[in-house]
Short mmCIF file of C-alpha atoms in Angstrom, two decimals:
data_model
loop_
_atom_site.label_atom_id
_atom_site.label_comp_id
_atom_site.label_asym_id
_atom_site.label_seq_id
_atom_site.Cartn_x
_atom_site.Cartn_y
_atom_site.Cartn_z
CA THR A 1 111.92 125.04 177.65
CA GLN A 2 109.17 127.57 178.09
CA THR A 3 106.53 126.89 180.80
CA PRO A 4 104.00 129.68 180.94
CA VAL A 5 100.92 129.62 183.17
CA GLY A 6 98.51 126.72 182.06
CA ILE A 7 101.41 124.97 180.19
CA GLU A 8 102.83 121.78 181.44
CA THR A 9 105.71 119.34 180.33
CA PRO A 10 104.48 115.80 180.31
CA PRO A 11 106.39 113.37 182.53
CA GLY A 12 109.16 111.50 180.77
CA PHE A 13 109.00 113.95 177.72
CA THR A 14 112.42 114.22 176.23
CA LEU A 15 113.36 117.61 174.60
CA PRO A 16 115.15 117.87 171.29
CA CYS A 17 118.61 119.26 171.71
CA ASP A 18 117.89 122.18 169.28
CA ALA A 19 114.35 123.20 170.26
CA ALA A 20 112.12 124.78 172.83
CA VAL A 21 108.85 123.02 173.55
CA THR A 22 105.66 124.17 175.18
CA VAL A 23 102.63 122.11 175.94
CA GLU A 24 99.27 123.68 176.42
CA THR A 25 96.68 121.41 177.95
CA ALA A 26 93.91 123.89 179.00
CA SER A 27 93.34 125.35 175.43
CA SER A 28 91.03 124.01 172.76
CA PRO A 29 92.46 122.40 170.87
CA ARG A 30 95.26 121.16 173.01
CA THR A 31 98.65 121.97 171.52
CA ILE A 32 102.40 121.08 171.53
CA LYS A 33 104.52 123.79 170.04
CA ILE A 34 108.22 123.01 169.02
CA VAL A 35 110.25 125.91 168.08
CA TYR A 36 113.48 124.92 166.54
CA ILE A 37 116.40 127.24 167.16
CA GLY A 38 119.09 126.05 164.78
CA ASN A 39 121.88 125.06 167.01
CA SER A 40 121.76 121.22 166.73
CA SER A 41 124.49 118.95 167.99
CA ASP A 42 123.81 116.93 164.84
CA LEU A 43 126.79 117.05 162.49
CA ARG A 44 124.67 116.61 159.41
CA ARG A 45 121.87 119.14 159.65
CA THR A 46 120.35 122.19 161.39
CA ARG A 47 116.65 123.07 161.95
CA THR A 48 114.83 126.30 162.37
CA GLY A 49 111.09 127.11 162.30
CA THR A 50 108.00 125.84 164.09
CA ILE A 51 105.93 122.77 164.38
CA ILE A 52 102.60 122.84 166.03
CA ILE A 53 100.79 119.63 167.03
CA SER A 54 97.16 119.97 168.02
CA PHE A 55 94.27 117.69 168.98
CA ALA A 56 90.80 118.29 170.27
CA GLN A 57 89.85 118.45 173.88
CA GLY A 58 88.21 115.18 174.97
CA VAL A 59 89.80 113.14 172.39
CA ARG A 60 92.12 110.38 173.55
CA CYS A 61 94.82 109.21 171.06
CA ARG A 62 94.10 105.64 171.98
CA GLU A 63 90.69 105.86 170.55
CA ALA A 64 89.83 104.49 167.09
CA ASN A 65 89.86 107.18 164.42
CA ALA A 66 91.32 109.71 166.72
CA SER A 67 93.44 112.21 164.82
CA LEU A 68 95.89 115.07 165.42
CA THR A 69 97.41 117.64 163.01
CA ALA A 70 101.01 118.81 162.67
CA GLN A 71 101.26 122.35 161.26
CA PHE A 72 104.66 123.20 159.77
CA VAL A 73 105.43 126.82 159.85
CA ASP A 74 108.58 127.91 157.90
CA PHE A 75 110.22 124.59 159.04
CA LYS A 76 113.61 124.85 157.47
CA VAL A 77 116.31 122.02 157.38
CA THR A 78 119.85 122.88 156.24
CA ARG A 79 122.40 120.12 155.30
CA LYS A 80 125.70 121.25 156.79
CA ASN A 81 128.12 119.92 154.27
CA ASP A 82 126.77 121.97 151.37
CA SER A 83 124.30 124.38 153.03
CA LYS A 84 121.52 123.01 150.85
CA SER A 85 117.99 123.47 152.41
CA VAL A 86 114.32 123.01 152.17
CA VAL A 87 111.62 125.11 153.93
CA ILE A 88 108.34 123.28 154.48
CA ASN A 89 104.87 124.69 155.12
CA GLY A 90 101.54 123.06 155.52
CA THR A 91 99.53 120.70 157.61
CA ARG A 92 99.76 116.87 158.12
CA ILE A 93 96.93 114.87 159.67
CA ILE A 94 97.79 111.61 161.56
CA THR A 95 94.86 109.33 162.38
CA ASN A 96 94.87 106.32 164.64
CA VAL A 97 92.61 104.19 162.53
CA SER A 98 92.70 100.99 164.61
CA GLY A 99 92.98 102.57 168.05
CA GLY A 100 95.49 101.58 170.79
CA LEU A 101 98.67 102.67 172.07
CA LEU A 102 102.22 101.43 171.30
CA ARG A 103 102.75 100.23 174.87
CA ASP A 104 99.77 97.72 174.16
CA LEU A 105 101.63 96.24 171.10
CA ALA A 106 102.65 92.95 173.09
CA THR A 107 98.87 92.09 173.56
CA THR A 108 97.55 93.75 170.45
CA ASP A 109 97.67 92.33 166.85
CA SER A 110 98.49 95.66 165.22
CA ILE A 111 98.06 99.38 165.33
CA VAL A 112 97.22 101.30 162.16
CA HIS A 113 97.96 104.91 161.49
CA LYS A 114 97.03 106.90 158.33
CA ILE A 115 99.24 109.95 157.44
CA TYR A 116 98.33 112.30 154.84
CA ASP A 117 98.57 115.96 153.63
CA THR A 118 97.42 117.61 150.48
CA ASN A 119 98.60 121.21 150.85
CA MET A 120 102.35 120.81 151.79
CA THR A 121 104.65 123.36 150.19
CA VAL A 122 108.32 122.92 149.81
CA THR A 123 110.66 125.86 149.01
CA PHE A 124 114.13 124.94 147.89
CA ASP A 125 117.23 126.98 148.20
CA ASN A 126 116.94 128.36 144.62
CA ASP A 127 113.52 130.00 145.89
CA LYS A 128 111.40 127.58 143.77
CA LYS A 129 108.29 126.63 145.57
CA ARG A 130 106.53 123.35 145.00
CA THR A 131 103.38 121.51 146.39
CA TRP A 132 103.61 117.92 147.59
CA GLU A 133 100.85 115.43 148.55
CA THR A 134 101.53 112.61 150.83
CA HIS A 135 99.48 109.35 151.66
CA PHE A 136 100.95 106.82 153.99
CA THR A 137 99.72 103.89 156.01
CA ARG A 138 101.91 102.93 158.97
CA ILE A 139 101.43 99.56 160.76
CA PHE A 140 102.90 98.85 164.03
CA LYS A 141 103.27 95.24 165.39
CA TYR A 142 105.45 93.28 167.95
CA ASN A 143 107.97 90.64 167.02
CA ASN A 144 110.90 90.43 169.39
CA GLY A 145 110.42 94.31 169.61
CA ILE A 146 108.45 96.83 167.84
CA VAL A 147 108.10 96.48 164.08
CA VAL A 148 107.01 99.43 161.89
CA SER A 149 105.80 98.94 158.39
CA THR A 150 105.03 101.83 156.09
CA THR A 151 103.41 101.94 152.70
CA GLY A 152 101.92 104.80 150.44
CA HIS A 153 103.21 107.36 148.04
CA VAL A 154 104.19 111.05 147.50
CA ILE A 155 103.34 113.12 144.36
CA GLY A 156 104.44 116.56 143.47
CA THR A 157 107.01 118.66 141.55
CA ASN A 158 110.72 118.83 142.03
CA ARG A 159 112.92 122.00 142.16
CA PHE A 160 113.01 122.00 138.42
CA GLY A 161 109.30 122.14 137.91
CA ASP A 162 109.10 118.45 136.87
CA ALA A 163 106.24 116.24 138.14
CA PHE A 164 107.24 113.14 140.06
CA THR A 165 105.68 110.16 141.91
CA SER A 166 107.55 108.35 144.82
CA THR A 167 105.78 105.05 145.56
CA ILE A 168 106.68 102.42 148.25
CA THR A 169 106.56 99.30 146.17
CA GLN A 170 107.73 97.16 149.17
CA PRO A 171 106.94 98.08 152.64
CA LEU A 172 109.60 100.08 154.44
CA VAL A 173 110.30 98.17 157.61
CA ILE A 174 111.98 99.43 160.69
CA THR A 175 112.62 96.96 163.67
CA GLN A 176 113.56 97.61 167.27
CA SER A 177 115.50 94.18 167.28
CA CYS A 178 117.80 95.92 164.75
CA ASP A 179 118.35 99.13 166.79
CA PHE A 180 115.32 100.75 164.98
CA ASN A 181 117.07 100.63 161.60
CA LEU A 182 115.44 100.28 158.29
CA VAL A 183 115.85 96.61 157.41
CA SER A 184 113.88 96.22 154.15
CA GLY A 185 111.82 98.12 151.65
CA GLN A 186 111.85 99.45 148.20
CA VAL A 187 110.75 102.97 146.71
CA GLN A 188 110.29 103.75 143.06
CA HIS A 189 110.75 107.33 142.02
CA THR A 190 109.34 108.19 138.62
CA GLY A 191 110.03 111.51 137.09
CA ALA A 192 110.01 113.22 133.73
CA LYS A 193 113.25 111.77 132.48
CA ILE A 194 114.34 108.83 134.67
CA THR A 195 113.02 106.19 136.85
CA SER A 196 115.00 105.18 139.94
CA THR A 197 114.31 102.20 142.18
CA LEU A 198 115.83 102.36 145.74
CA THR A 199 116.16 99.11 147.76
CA PHE A 200 116.97 99.20 151.45
CA GLY A 201 118.17 96.51 153.86
CA LEU A 202 121.07 94.95 151.98
CA HIS A 203 124.54 93.43 152.62
CA ARG A 204 127.48 94.91 150.90
CA ALA A 205 127.07 92.71 147.82
CA GLY A 206 123.44 93.94 147.39
CA ASN A 207 121.84 90.74 148.70
CA PRO A 208 118.82 90.90 151.14
CA LEU A 209 119.64 90.73 154.86
CA SER A 210 119.41 87.54 156.94
CA ASN A 211 120.55 89.21 160.21
CA CYS A 212 121.23 92.64 161.64
CA PRO A 213 124.80 93.57 160.40
CA VAL A 214 126.87 96.51 161.73
CA LEU A 215 126.42 98.22 158.29
CA LEU A 216 123.32 98.28 156.14
CA TYR A 217 123.38 99.10 152.39
CA TYR A 218 121.12 100.31 149.88
CA LYS A 219 120.90 99.85 146.04
CA VAL A 220 119.76 102.44 143.47
CA VAL A 221 119.12 101.52 139.76
CA TRP A 222 118.49 104.43 137.46
CA THR A 223 116.69 103.86 134.22
CA GLY A 224 116.99 106.56 131.49
CA PRO A 225 114.38 107.36 128.81
CA ASN A 226 116.30 105.18 126.31
CA GLY A 227 116.31 102.10 128.63
CA SER A 228 119.89 102.38 129.72
CA SER A 229 120.55 101.86 133.47
CA LEU A 230 123.10 102.65 136.22
CA ILE A 231 123.51 100.77 139.50
CA TYR A 232 124.95 102.14 142.65
CA ILE A 233 125.37 100.49 146.21
CA GLY A 234 126.00 102.61 149.20
CA VAL A 235 125.81 102.38 153.01
CA TYR A 236 123.37 104.20 155.29
#
């Protein structure tokens, strides 16, 4: 962890195992800089590049409509099993629409965040560069623990240059009571040639959950241009 003059690490802040973090509270805007160094203990992926989180002096995160920006600078994620990677550049804006902090959820009806970016570029490992646009709404509630519900969509082009839209057709729900797992939700991906519908929070047979099992399953339904379809159920 780097700690130059004027930079402090907030109490209770846990560092990622593959990154160096610096926090600058005296600057305007205030910044948190995360530099990934690519030696993650995660068996699935490695990360390099930088994410800079910034927010204006005098603005408190708990205030309604307070916002911060997350700037991605050559942020690269590489999958270990096949060395496939993506590099992300651009800026994401997160706004606390309702105001409030997560620690207040037990006495607050809900906390609403808006998350969007319109200039995010993604470079694939075949050197193709594409632009993505993201619009999400994330609602935090309390029900036997924290419950996080996300809706919204992503539009852009894939590595082959085909336009796509991914829309959350049923809210993606993560619950603390189920070890912060994704317990329900559905995403529909529409591309130039196929439409796929991905449903989360299922038992092995593809039925919706009624409890919190050891293993959670998803179901993908692919529909081709001629109306034919394929179904796959897998664990996550």
